PDB file of C-alpha atoms in Angstrom:
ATOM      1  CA  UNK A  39       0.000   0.000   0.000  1.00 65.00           C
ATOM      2  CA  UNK A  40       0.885   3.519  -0.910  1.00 74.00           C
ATOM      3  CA  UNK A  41       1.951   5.908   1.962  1.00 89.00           C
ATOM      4  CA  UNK A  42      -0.759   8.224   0.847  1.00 93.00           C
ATOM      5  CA  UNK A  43      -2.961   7.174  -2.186  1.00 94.00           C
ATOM      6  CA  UNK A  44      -5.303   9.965  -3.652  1.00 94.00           C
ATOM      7  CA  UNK A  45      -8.208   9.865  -5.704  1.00 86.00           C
ATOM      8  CA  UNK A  46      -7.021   8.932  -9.469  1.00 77.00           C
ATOM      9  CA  UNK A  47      -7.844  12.375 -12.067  1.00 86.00           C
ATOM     10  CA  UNK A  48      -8.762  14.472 -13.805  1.00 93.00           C
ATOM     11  CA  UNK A  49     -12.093  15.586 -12.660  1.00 95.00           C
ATOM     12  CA  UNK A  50     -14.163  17.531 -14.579  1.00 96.00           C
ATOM     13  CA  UNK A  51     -17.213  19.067 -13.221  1.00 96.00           C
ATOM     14  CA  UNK A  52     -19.526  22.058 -14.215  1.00 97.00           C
ATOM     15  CA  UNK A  53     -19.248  25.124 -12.529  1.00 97.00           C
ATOM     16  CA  UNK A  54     -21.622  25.055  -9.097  1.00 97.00           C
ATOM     17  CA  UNK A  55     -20.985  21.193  -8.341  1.00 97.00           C
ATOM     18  CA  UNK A  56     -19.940  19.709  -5.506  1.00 97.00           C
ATOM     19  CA  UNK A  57     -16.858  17.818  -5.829  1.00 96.00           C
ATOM     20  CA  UNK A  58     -15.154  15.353  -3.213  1.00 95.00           C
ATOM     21  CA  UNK A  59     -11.641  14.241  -2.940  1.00 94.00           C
ATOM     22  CA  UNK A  60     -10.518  11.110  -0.849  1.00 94.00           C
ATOM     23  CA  UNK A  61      -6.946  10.171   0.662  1.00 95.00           C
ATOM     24  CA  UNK A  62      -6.141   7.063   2.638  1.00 96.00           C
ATOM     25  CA  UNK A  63      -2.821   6.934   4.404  1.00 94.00           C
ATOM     26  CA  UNK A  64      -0.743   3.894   5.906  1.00 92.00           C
ATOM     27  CA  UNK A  65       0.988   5.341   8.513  1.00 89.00           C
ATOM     28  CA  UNK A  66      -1.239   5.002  12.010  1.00 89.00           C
ATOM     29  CA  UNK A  67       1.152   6.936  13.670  1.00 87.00           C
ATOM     30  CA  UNK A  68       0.457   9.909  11.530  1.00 87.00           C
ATOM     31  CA  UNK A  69       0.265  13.155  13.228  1.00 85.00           C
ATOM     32  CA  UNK A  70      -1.400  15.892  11.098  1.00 88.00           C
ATOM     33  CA  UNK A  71      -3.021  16.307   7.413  1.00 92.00           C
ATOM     34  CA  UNK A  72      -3.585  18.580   4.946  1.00 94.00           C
ATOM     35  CA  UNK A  73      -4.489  19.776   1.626  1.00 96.00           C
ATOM     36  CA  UNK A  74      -2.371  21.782  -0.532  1.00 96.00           C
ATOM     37  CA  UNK A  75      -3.845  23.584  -3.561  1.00 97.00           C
ATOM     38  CA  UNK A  76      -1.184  24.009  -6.766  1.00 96.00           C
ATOM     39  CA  UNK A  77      -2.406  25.613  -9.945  1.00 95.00           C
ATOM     40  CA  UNK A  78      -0.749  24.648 -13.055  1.00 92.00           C
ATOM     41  CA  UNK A  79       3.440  25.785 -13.021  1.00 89.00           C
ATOM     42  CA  UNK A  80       2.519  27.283  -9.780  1.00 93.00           C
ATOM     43  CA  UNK A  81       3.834  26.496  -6.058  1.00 94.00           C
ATOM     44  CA  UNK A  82       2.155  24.559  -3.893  1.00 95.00           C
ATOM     45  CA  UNK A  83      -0.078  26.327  -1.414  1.00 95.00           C
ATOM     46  CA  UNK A  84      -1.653  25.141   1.858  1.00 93.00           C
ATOM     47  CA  UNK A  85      -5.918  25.329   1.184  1.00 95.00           C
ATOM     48  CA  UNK A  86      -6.471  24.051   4.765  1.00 93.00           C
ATOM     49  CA  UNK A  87      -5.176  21.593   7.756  1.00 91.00           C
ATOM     50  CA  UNK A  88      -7.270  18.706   8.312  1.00 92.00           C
ATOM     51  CA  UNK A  89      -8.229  17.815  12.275  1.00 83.00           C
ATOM     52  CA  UNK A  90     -10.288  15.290  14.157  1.00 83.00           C
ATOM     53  CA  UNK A  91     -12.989  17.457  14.484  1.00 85.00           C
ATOM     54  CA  UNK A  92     -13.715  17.843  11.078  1.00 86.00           C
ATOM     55  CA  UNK A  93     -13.359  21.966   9.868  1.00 91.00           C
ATOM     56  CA  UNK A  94     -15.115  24.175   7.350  1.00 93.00           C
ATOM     57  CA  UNK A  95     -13.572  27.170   5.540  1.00 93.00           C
ATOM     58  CA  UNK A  96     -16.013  28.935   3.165  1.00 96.00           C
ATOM     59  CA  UNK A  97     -17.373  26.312   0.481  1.00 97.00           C
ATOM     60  CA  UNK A  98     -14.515  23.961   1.242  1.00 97.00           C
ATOM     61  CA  UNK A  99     -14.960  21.645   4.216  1.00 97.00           C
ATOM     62  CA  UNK A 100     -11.812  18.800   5.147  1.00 96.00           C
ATOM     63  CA  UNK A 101     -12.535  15.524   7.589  1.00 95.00           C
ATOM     64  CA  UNK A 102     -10.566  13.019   9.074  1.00 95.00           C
ATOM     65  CA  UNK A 103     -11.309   9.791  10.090  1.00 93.00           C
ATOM     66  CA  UNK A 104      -8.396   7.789  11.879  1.00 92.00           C
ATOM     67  CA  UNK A 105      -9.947   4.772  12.185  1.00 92.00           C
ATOM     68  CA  UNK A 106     -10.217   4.143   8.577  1.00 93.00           C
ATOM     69  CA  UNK A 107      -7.035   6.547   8.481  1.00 94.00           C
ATOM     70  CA  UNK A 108      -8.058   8.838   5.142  1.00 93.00           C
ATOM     71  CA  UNK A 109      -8.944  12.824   4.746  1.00 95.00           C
ATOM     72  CA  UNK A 110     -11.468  14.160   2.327  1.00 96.00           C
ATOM     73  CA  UNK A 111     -12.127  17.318   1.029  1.00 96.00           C
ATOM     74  CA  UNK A 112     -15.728  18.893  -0.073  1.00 97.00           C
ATOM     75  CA  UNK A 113     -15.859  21.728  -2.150  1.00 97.00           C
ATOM     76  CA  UNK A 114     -19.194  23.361  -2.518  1.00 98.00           C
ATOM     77  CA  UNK A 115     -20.922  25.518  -5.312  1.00 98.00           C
ATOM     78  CA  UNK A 116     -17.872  24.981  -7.413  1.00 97.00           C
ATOM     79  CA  UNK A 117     -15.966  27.745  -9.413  1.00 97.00           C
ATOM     80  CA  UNK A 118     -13.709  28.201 -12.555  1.00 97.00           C
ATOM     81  CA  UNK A 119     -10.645  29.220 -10.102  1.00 97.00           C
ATOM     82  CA  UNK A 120     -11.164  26.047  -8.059  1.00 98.00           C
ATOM     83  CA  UNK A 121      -9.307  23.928 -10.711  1.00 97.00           C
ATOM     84  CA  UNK A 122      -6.327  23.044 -10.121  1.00 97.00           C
ATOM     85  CA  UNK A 123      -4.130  20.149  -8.598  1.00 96.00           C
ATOM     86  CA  UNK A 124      -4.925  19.286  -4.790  1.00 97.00           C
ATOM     87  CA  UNK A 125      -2.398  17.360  -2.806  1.00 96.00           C
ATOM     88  CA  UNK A 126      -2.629  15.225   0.035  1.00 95.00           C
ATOM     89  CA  UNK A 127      -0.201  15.582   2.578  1.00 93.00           C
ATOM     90  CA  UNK A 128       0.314  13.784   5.200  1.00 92.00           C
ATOM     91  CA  UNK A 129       2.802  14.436   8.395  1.00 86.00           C
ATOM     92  CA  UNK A 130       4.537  11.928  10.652  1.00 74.00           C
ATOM     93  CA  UNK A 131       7.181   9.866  12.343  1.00 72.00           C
ATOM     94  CA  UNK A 132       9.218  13.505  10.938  1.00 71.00           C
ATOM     95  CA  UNK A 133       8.257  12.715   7.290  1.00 78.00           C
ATOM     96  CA  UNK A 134       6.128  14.797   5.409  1.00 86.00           C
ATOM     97  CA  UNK A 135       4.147  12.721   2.240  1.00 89.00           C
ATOM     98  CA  UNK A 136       2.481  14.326  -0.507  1.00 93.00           C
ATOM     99  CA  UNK A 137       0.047  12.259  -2.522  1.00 94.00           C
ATOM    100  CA  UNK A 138       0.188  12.582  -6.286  1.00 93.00           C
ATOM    101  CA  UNK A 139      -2.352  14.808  -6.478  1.00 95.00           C
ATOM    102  CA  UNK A 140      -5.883  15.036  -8.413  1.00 95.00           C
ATOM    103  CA  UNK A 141      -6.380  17.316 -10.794  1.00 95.00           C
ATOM    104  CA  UNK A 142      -9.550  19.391 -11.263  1.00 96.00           C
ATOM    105  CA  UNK A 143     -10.992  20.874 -14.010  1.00 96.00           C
ATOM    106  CA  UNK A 144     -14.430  23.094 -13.381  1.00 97.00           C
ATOM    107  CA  UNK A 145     -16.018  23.163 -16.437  1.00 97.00           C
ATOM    108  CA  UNK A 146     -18.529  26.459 -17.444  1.00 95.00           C
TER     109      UNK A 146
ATOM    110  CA  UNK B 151       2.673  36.875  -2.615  1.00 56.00           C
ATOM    111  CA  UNK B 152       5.146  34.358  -1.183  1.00 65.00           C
ATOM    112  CA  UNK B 153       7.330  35.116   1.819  1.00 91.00           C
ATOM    113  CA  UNK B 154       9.319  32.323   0.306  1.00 96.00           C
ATOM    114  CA  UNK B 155      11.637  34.213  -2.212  1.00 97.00           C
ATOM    115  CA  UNK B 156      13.549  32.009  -5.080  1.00 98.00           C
ATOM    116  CA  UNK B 157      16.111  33.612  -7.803  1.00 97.00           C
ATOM    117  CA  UNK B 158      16.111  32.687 -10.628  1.00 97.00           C
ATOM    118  CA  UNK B 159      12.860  31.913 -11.395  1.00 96.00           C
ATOM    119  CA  UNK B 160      13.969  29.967 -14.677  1.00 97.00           C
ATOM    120  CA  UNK B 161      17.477  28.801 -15.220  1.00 96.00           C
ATOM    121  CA  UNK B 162      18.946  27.430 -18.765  1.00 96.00           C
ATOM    122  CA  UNK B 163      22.325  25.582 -18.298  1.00 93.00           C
ATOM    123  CA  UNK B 164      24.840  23.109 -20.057  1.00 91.00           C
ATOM    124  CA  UNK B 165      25.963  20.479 -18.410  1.00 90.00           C
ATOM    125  CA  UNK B 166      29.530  21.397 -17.979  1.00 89.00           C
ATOM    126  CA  UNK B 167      28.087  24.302 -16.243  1.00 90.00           C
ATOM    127  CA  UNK B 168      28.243  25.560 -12.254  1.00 95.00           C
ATOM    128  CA  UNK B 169      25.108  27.542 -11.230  1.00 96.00           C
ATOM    129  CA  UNK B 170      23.581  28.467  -8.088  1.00 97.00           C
ATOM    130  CA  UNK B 171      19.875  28.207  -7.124  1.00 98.00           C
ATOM    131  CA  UNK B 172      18.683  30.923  -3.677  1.00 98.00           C
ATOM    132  CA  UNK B 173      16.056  30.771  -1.621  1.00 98.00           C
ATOM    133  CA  UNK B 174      15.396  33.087   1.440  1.00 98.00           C
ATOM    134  CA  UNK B 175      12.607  33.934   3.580  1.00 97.00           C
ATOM    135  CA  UNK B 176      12.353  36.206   6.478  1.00 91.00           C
ATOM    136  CA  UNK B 177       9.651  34.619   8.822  1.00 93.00           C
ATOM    137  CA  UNK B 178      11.781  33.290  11.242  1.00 92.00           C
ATOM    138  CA  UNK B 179      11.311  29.862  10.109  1.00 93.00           C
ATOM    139  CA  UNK B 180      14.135  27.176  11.258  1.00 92.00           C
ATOM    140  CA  UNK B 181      13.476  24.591   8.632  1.00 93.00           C
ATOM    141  CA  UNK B 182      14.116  25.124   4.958  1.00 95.00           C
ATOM    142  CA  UNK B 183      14.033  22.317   2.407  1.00 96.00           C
ATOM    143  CA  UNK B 184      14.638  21.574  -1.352  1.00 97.00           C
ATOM    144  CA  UNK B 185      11.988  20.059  -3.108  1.00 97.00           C
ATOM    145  CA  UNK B 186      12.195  18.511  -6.867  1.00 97.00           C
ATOM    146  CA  UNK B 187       9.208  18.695  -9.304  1.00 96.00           C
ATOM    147  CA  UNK B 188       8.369  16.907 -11.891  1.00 95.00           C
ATOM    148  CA  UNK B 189       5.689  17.318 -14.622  1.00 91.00           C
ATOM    149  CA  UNK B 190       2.218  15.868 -12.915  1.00 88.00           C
ATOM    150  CA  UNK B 191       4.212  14.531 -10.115  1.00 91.00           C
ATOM    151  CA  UNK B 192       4.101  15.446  -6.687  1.00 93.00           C
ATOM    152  CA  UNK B 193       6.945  17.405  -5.060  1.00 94.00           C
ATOM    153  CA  UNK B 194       9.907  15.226  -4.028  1.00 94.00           C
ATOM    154  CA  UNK B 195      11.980  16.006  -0.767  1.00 93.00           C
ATOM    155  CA  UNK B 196      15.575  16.750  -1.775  1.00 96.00           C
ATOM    156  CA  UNK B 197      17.000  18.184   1.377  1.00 96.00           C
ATOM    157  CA  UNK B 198      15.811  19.256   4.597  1.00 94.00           C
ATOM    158  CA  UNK B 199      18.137  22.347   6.645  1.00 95.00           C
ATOM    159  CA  UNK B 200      17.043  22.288  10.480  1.00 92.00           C
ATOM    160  CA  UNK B 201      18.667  25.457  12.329  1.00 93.00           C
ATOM    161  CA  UNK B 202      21.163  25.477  10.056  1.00 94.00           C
ATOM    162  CA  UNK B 203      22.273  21.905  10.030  1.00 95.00           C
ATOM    163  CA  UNK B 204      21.328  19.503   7.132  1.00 95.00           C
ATOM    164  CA  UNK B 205      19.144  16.956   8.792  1.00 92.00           C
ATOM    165  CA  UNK B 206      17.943  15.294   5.759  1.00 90.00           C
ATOM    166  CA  UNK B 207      19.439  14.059   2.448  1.00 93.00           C
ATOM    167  CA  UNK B 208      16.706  11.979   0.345  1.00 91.00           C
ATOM    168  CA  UNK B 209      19.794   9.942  -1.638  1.00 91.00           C
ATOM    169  CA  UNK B 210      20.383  13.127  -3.694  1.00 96.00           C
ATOM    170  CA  UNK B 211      23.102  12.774  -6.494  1.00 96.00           C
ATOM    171  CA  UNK B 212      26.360  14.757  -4.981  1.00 96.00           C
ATOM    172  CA  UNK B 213      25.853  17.058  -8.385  1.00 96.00           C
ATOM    173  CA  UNK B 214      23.245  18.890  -6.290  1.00 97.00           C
ATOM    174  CA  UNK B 215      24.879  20.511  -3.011  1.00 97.00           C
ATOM    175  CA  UNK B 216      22.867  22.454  -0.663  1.00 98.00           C
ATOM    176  CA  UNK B 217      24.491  25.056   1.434  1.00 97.00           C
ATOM    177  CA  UNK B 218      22.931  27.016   4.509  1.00 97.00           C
ATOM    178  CA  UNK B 219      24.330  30.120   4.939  1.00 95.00           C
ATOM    179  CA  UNK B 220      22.298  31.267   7.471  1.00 93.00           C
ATOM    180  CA  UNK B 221      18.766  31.314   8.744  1.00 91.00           C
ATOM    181  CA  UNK B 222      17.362  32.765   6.105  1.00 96.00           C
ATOM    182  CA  UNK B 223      18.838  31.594   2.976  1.00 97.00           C
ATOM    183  CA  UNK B 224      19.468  28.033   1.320  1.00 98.00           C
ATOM    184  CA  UNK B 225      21.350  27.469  -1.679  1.00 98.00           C
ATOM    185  CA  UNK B 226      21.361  24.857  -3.927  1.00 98.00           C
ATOM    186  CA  UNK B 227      24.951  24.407  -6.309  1.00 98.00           C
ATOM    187  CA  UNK B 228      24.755  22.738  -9.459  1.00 97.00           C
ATOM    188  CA  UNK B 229      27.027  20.713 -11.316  1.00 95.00           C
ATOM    189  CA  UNK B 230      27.768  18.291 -13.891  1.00 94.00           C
ATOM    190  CA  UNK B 231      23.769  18.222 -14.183  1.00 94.00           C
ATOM    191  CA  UNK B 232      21.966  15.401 -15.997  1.00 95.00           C
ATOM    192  CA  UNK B 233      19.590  16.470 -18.658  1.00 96.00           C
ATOM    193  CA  UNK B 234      17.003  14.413 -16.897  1.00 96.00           C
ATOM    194  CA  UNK B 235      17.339  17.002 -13.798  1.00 97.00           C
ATOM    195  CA  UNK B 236      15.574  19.315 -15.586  1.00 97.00           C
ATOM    196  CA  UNK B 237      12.475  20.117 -13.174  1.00 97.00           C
ATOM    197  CA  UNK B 238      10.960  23.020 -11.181  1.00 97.00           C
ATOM    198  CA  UNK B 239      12.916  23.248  -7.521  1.00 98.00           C
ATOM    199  CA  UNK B 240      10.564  24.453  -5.020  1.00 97.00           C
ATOM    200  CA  UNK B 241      12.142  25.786  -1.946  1.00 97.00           C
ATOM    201  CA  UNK B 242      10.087  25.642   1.518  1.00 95.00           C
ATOM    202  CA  UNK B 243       9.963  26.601   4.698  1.00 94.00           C
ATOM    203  CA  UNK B 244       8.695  25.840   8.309  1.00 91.00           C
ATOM    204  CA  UNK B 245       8.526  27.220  11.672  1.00 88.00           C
ATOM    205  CA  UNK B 246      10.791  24.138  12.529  1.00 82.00           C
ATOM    206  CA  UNK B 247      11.607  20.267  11.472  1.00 78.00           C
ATOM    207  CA  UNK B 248      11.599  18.526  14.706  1.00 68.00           C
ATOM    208  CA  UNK B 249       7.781  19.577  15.502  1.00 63.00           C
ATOM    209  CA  UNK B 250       6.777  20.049  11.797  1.00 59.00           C
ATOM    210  CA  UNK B 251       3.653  19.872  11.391  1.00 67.00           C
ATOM    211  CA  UNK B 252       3.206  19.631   7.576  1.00 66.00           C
ATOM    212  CA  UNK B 253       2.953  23.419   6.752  1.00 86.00           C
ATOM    213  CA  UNK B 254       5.065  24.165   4.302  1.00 91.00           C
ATOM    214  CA  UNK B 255       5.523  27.843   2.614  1.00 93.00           C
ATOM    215  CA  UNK B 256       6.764  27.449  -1.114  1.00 95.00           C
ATOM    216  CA  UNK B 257       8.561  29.237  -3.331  1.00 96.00           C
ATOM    217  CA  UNK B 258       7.394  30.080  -6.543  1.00 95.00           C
ATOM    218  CA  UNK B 259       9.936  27.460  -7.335  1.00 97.00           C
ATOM    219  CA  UNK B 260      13.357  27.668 -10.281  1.00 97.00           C
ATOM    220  CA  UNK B 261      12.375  26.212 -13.063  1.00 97.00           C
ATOM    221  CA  UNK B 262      15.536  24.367 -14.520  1.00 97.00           C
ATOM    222  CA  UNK B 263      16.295  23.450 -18.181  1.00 96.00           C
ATOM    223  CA  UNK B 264      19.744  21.128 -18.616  1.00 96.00           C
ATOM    224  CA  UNK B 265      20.583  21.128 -22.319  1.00 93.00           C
TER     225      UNK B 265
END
């Protein structure tokens, strides 16, 4: 199994969608999650951290369930400057994993 | 804007050549790293700088050599580069390695063409 294994791309949905991304990790011992946002021959940058709890920014909402040890991300009412590449990343035992990323295309 | 400044922001070089990649930021961060990229691939760790001190070298081909200069800046020398090296090298930073906690501030990254 993949240290972190992300939803395979490209999605394409039409602007105003809701769109879900799912991440499953194999490290237990993991410590803390996030999503990173990179648009095309951009940097990455962090969207949001992921915790227990589950958290909400705005139309984009990240959860985490340990048990089954994988992150999601919801983004509602979908817009043409949401697409882009969204990473995975996952932080423990002092290594930090990216996943390889799915790649979103809103569609007008 | 990033606080995460990297010069040059493209780079075209032989590979007989010597060049220099920079990266500084002034947040006070501890950790600084070197990240490859790819084409639709994920960044891949390259180096990791903790207070100064290189804690982390992913197996990196001795034709890349980071330097720490201080705090702020990390510099990665090139050498005898490979034409299959050519990638974008994101530079990062943290508020420190030991209690890391994943976020990472990027550079808009050198993109590097070996001829």
């Amino acid at each position: 199994r993949k240290e972190v294994e992300q939803d395979p791309g490209p999605f394409n949905v039409p602007e105003g969608a809701t769109v879900a991304f799912n991440c499953t990790y194999s490290n237990s011992a993991s410590q803390s999650f996030f999503w990173y946002r990179q648009d095309c021959r951009k940097e990455p940058k962090l969207l949001m951290s992921v915790y227990s709890s589950g958290n909400e920014d705005g139309r984009f909402t990240a959860q985490l369930n340990r048990a089954s040890q994988y992150i999601s991300l919801l983004i509602r009412d979908s817009k043409l400057s949401d697409s882009a590449t969204y990473l995975c990343v996952v932080n423990g035992d002092d290594k930090i994993i990216f996943g390889k990323g799915t790649r979103l295309h809103i569609l007008p | 804007d990033t606080e995460v400044t990297q010069t040059p922001k493209h780079l075209v070089m032989g590979m007989t050549n010597k060049k220099s990649l920079k990266c500084e930021q002034h947040m006070g961060h501890r950790a600084m790293y070197w990240y490859k990229q790819k084409a639709k691939k994920p960044p891949e760790l390259m180096f990791v700088y903790s207070y100064e001190k290189l804690s982390i070298n992913e197996s990196v081909p001795s034709r890349f050599s980071p330097e720490c200069p201080n705090s702020s800046l990390l510099n990665l020398h090139l050498h005898a580069l490979q034409p299959e090296d050519s990638a974008l090298y994101l530079c990062a930073s943290s508020r420190s390695f030991q209690t890391n906690t994943g976020e990472l501030f990027f550079g808009e990254g050198s993109r590097l063409t070996v001829l």
